[in-house]
Amino acid sequence: MLEAIPVVRPSHLGLCVSNLDESLRFYCDGLGFTPAGTFELTSVELAGLDGSLEVDGPAVLTSQFITLGDLKIELLAFRDPPPHGQPSLVRNQRGLTHLSFLVDDVDTAAERLTEYGGAIVDGTRSKPGIDIVFLADPDGVRVELMAG
C-alpha cells in the first residue's frame, strides 16, 4: 500500500538580486507587489546560515519578502559574498527560466515595466493564440507578460 502524500503548501520563490532598491522598484512599483517583511541576516549571528544558503561564509544579506495575491517572492540581496552568475537566457536551460504574470494589456504593462527598470527581450513579442512578451528585470531575470 502506498503511503499518503504529505501535505504540501507553497511557501515562496527566492530571487537573488544585485540591487534591492532597483528590484523593489521593478516588482513593487512596476508590477504591484507589496513589501511584506525585511530581515537582515548574517551567519555570524545565525550559525549555519551560510551552509543552508549554499554559499561560502560568512553570509551577510537582506531578505526582503514581497507579495502579490498569494504569490510570495523573497528578494535576496547579498552583501557578502556578493551575487554572481547569470540568469537563464533561454527557456530550454535547466532550472527556473522565468516568472509569468497575467496582465490586461501586454503592451501597456511592458511599457510601464521599462519605466521601472525592465527591458523588453527582443524577438519575444508574439501572439501564439495569446499576447505574450518577455522582459528582463533589472538583473536579467526573465518576466513573461501574458494577456489574461
Tab-separated table of C-alpha atoms in Angstrom:
chain	number	residue	atom	x	y	z
A	1	MET	CA	0.000	0.000	0.000
A	2	LEU	CA	1.300	3.446	-0.913
A	3	GLU	CA	1.800	5.996	1.813
A	4	ALA	CA	-0.335	9.115	1.685
A	5	ILE	CA	1.227	12.150	0.058
A	6	PRO	CA	2.305	14.568	2.792
A	7	VAL	CA	0.517	17.896	2.998
A	8	VAL	CA	2.471	20.395	0.883
A	9	ARG	CA	1.700	24.095	0.560
A	10	PRO	CA	3.613	26.678	-1.484
A	11	SER	CA	5.761	28.991	0.605
A	12	HIS	CA	7.721	31.376	-1.629
A	13	LEU	CA	10.157	31.771	-4.510
A	14	GLY	CA	13.670	33.077	-3.854
A	15	LEU	CA	15.313	35.537	-6.222
A	16	CYS	CA	18.906	36.734	-5.750
A	17	VAL	CA	19.208	40.401	-6.720
A	18	SER	CA	22.193	42.702	-7.143
A	19	ASN	CA	20.397	45.911	-6.145
A	20	LEU	CA	17.467	45.647	-3.736
A	21	ASP	CA	16.158	49.166	-4.410
A	22	GLU	CA	16.064	48.603	-8.195
A	23	SER	CA	14.328	45.251	-7.753
A	24	LEU	CA	11.757	46.713	-5.348
A	25	ARG	CA	11.045	49.465	-7.862
A	26	PHE	CA	10.519	46.924	-10.666
A	27	TYR	CA	8.434	44.400	-8.725
A	28	CYS	CA	6.528	46.733	-6.381
A	29	ASP	CA	6.123	49.958	-8.359
A	30	GLY	CA	6.065	48.244	-11.763
A	31	LEU	CA	4.150	45.006	-11.119
A	32	GLY	CA	2.205	45.892	-7.978
A	33	PHE	CA	3.865	43.665	-5.363
A	34	THR	CA	3.745	44.833	-1.738
A	35	PRO	CA	6.738	44.662	0.641
A	36	ALA	CA	5.894	42.084	3.310
A	37	GLY	CA	8.838	41.798	5.673
A	38	THR	CA	12.539	42.594	5.777
A	39	PHE	CA	15.171	40.563	7.572
A	40	GLU	CA	18.833	41.470	7.996
A	41	LEU	CA	20.668	38.157	8.152
A	42	THR	CA	24.245	37.234	8.974
A	43	SER	CA	25.820	33.834	9.509
A	44	VAL	CA	27.835	35.343	12.379
A	45	GLU	CA	24.582	35.692	14.365
A	46	LEU	CA	22.719	32.740	12.778
A	47	ALA	CA	25.040	29.749	12.887
A	48	GLY	CA	24.704	27.574	9.785
A	49	LEU	CA	23.033	30.229	7.627
A	50	ASP	CA	25.847	30.202	5.072
A	51	GLY	CA	25.545	26.418	4.747
A	52	SER	CA	21.770	26.485	4.326
A	53	LEU	CA	22.165	29.188	1.638
A	54	GLU	CA	24.924	27.141	-0.020
A	55	VAL	CA	27.453	29.989	-0.009
A	56	ASP	CA	30.953	30.235	1.394
A	57	GLY	CA	30.676	32.107	4.679
A	58	PRO	CA	30.346	34.404	6.236
A	59	ALA	CA	26.987	35.326	4.679
A	60	VAL	CA	25.549	38.822	5.103
A	61	LEU	CA	22.320	39.700	3.291
A	62	THR	CA	18.940	41.349	3.337
A	63	SER	CA	15.926	39.093	2.856
A	64	GLN	CA	13.021	41.187	1.555
A	65	PHE	CA	9.684	39.448	1.056
A	66	ILE	CA	7.174	40.862	-1.430
A	67	THR	CA	3.653	39.623	-2.141
A	68	LEU	CA	1.096	39.848	-4.925
A	69	GLY	CA	-2.090	37.985	-4.101
A	70	ASP	CA	-0.986	34.529	-2.961
A	71	LEU	CA	2.427	34.785	-4.633
A	72	LYS	CA	5.324	35.497	-2.272
A	73	ILE	CA	8.860	36.211	-3.517
A	74	GLU	CA	11.917	36.563	-1.314
A	75	LEU	CA	14.409	39.035	-2.773
A	76	LEU	CA	17.859	38.022	-1.522
A	77	ALA	CA	20.303	40.938	-1.567
A	78	PHE	CA	23.719	39.516	-0.631
A	79	ARG	CA	26.397	41.883	0.583
A	80	ASP	CA	28.826	39.068	1.342
A	81	PRO	CA	29.551	37.023	-0.634
A	82	PRO	CA	28.382	39.265	-3.499
A	83	PRO	CA	25.915	37.981	-6.117
A	84	HIS	CA	27.391	36.428	-9.253
A	85	GLY	CA	26.392	34.427	-12.326
A	86	GLN	CA	23.783	34.918	-14.998
A	87	PRO	CA	20.042	34.170	-15.024
A	88	SER	CA	18.580	31.880	-17.655
A	89	LEU	CA	18.688	33.480	-21.098
A	90	VAL	CA	16.615	30.814	-22.882
A	91	ARG	CA	13.619	28.760	-21.865
A	92	ASN	CA	15.303	25.380	-22.525
A	93	GLN	CA	18.006	25.999	-19.907
A	94	ARG	CA	17.644	23.830	-16.808
A	95	GLY	CA	16.186	25.378	-13.708
A	96	LEU	CA	13.886	28.315	-13.243
A	97	THR	CA	13.601	30.101	-16.580
A	98	HIS	CA	11.064	32.855	-15.931
A	99	LEU	CA	8.280	34.335	-13.838
A	100	SER	CA	4.922	34.766	-15.590
A	101	PHE	CA	2.133	37.258	-14.946
A	102	LEU	CA	-1.303	37.759	-16.485
A	103	VAL	CA	-1.982	41.380	-17.458
A	104	ASP	CA	-4.922	43.218	-19.022
A	105	ASP	CA	-2.818	44.729	-21.808
A	106	VAL	CA	0.587	43.272	-22.664
A	107	ASP	CA	1.961	46.352	-24.436
A	108	THR	CA	0.856	48.799	-21.736
A	109	ALA	CA	2.269	46.611	-18.964
A	110	ALA	CA	5.544	46.116	-20.854
A	111	GLU	CA	5.907	49.847	-21.414
A	112	ARG	CA	5.268	50.510	-17.713
A	113	LEU	CA	7.884	47.953	-16.667
A	114	THR	CA	10.508	49.532	-18.917
A	115	GLU	CA	9.937	52.743	-16.948
A	116	TYR	CA	10.717	50.788	-13.764
A	117	GLY	CA	13.986	49.204	-14.865
A	118	GLY	CA	12.860	46.362	-17.109
A	119	ALA	CA	13.957	45.761	-20.702
A	120	ILE	CA	11.873	44.097	-23.398
A	121	VAL	CA	13.670	40.998	-24.711
A	122	ASP	CA	13.992	41.415	-28.484
A	123	GLY	CA	12.054	38.933	-30.583
A	124	THR	CA	9.767	37.703	-27.791
A	125	ARG	CA	6.615	39.689	-28.638
A	126	SER	CA	4.216	37.166	-30.142
A	127	LYS	CA	0.583	36.137	-30.386
A	128	PRO	CA	0.532	32.323	-30.443
A	129	GLY	CA	-3.163	32.334	-29.533
A	130	ILE	CA	-2.467	34.752	-26.672
A	131	ASP	CA	-0.483	38.001	-26.472
A	132	ILE	CA	2.953	37.397	-24.914
A	133	VAL	CA	6.158	39.340	-24.356
A	134	PHE	CA	9.218	38.680	-22.218
A	135	LEU	CA	11.111	41.348	-20.313
A	136	ALA	CA	14.314	41.190	-18.308
A	137	ASP	CA	14.098	42.538	-14.762
A	138	PRO	CA	16.975	44.754	-13.504
A	139	ASP	CA	19.144	41.626	-13.017
A	140	GLY	CA	18.161	39.978	-16.307
A	141	VAL	CA	15.634	37.515	-14.847
A	142	ARG	CA	13.004	36.820	-17.485
A	143	VAL	CA	9.484	38.011	-16.753
A	144	GLU	CA	6.695	36.896	-19.076
A	145	LEU	CA	3.615	39.052	-19.550
A	146	MET	CA	0.559	37.236	-20.899
A	147	ALA	CA	-2.811	38.709	-21.833
A	148	GLY	CA	-5.373	37.470	-19.377
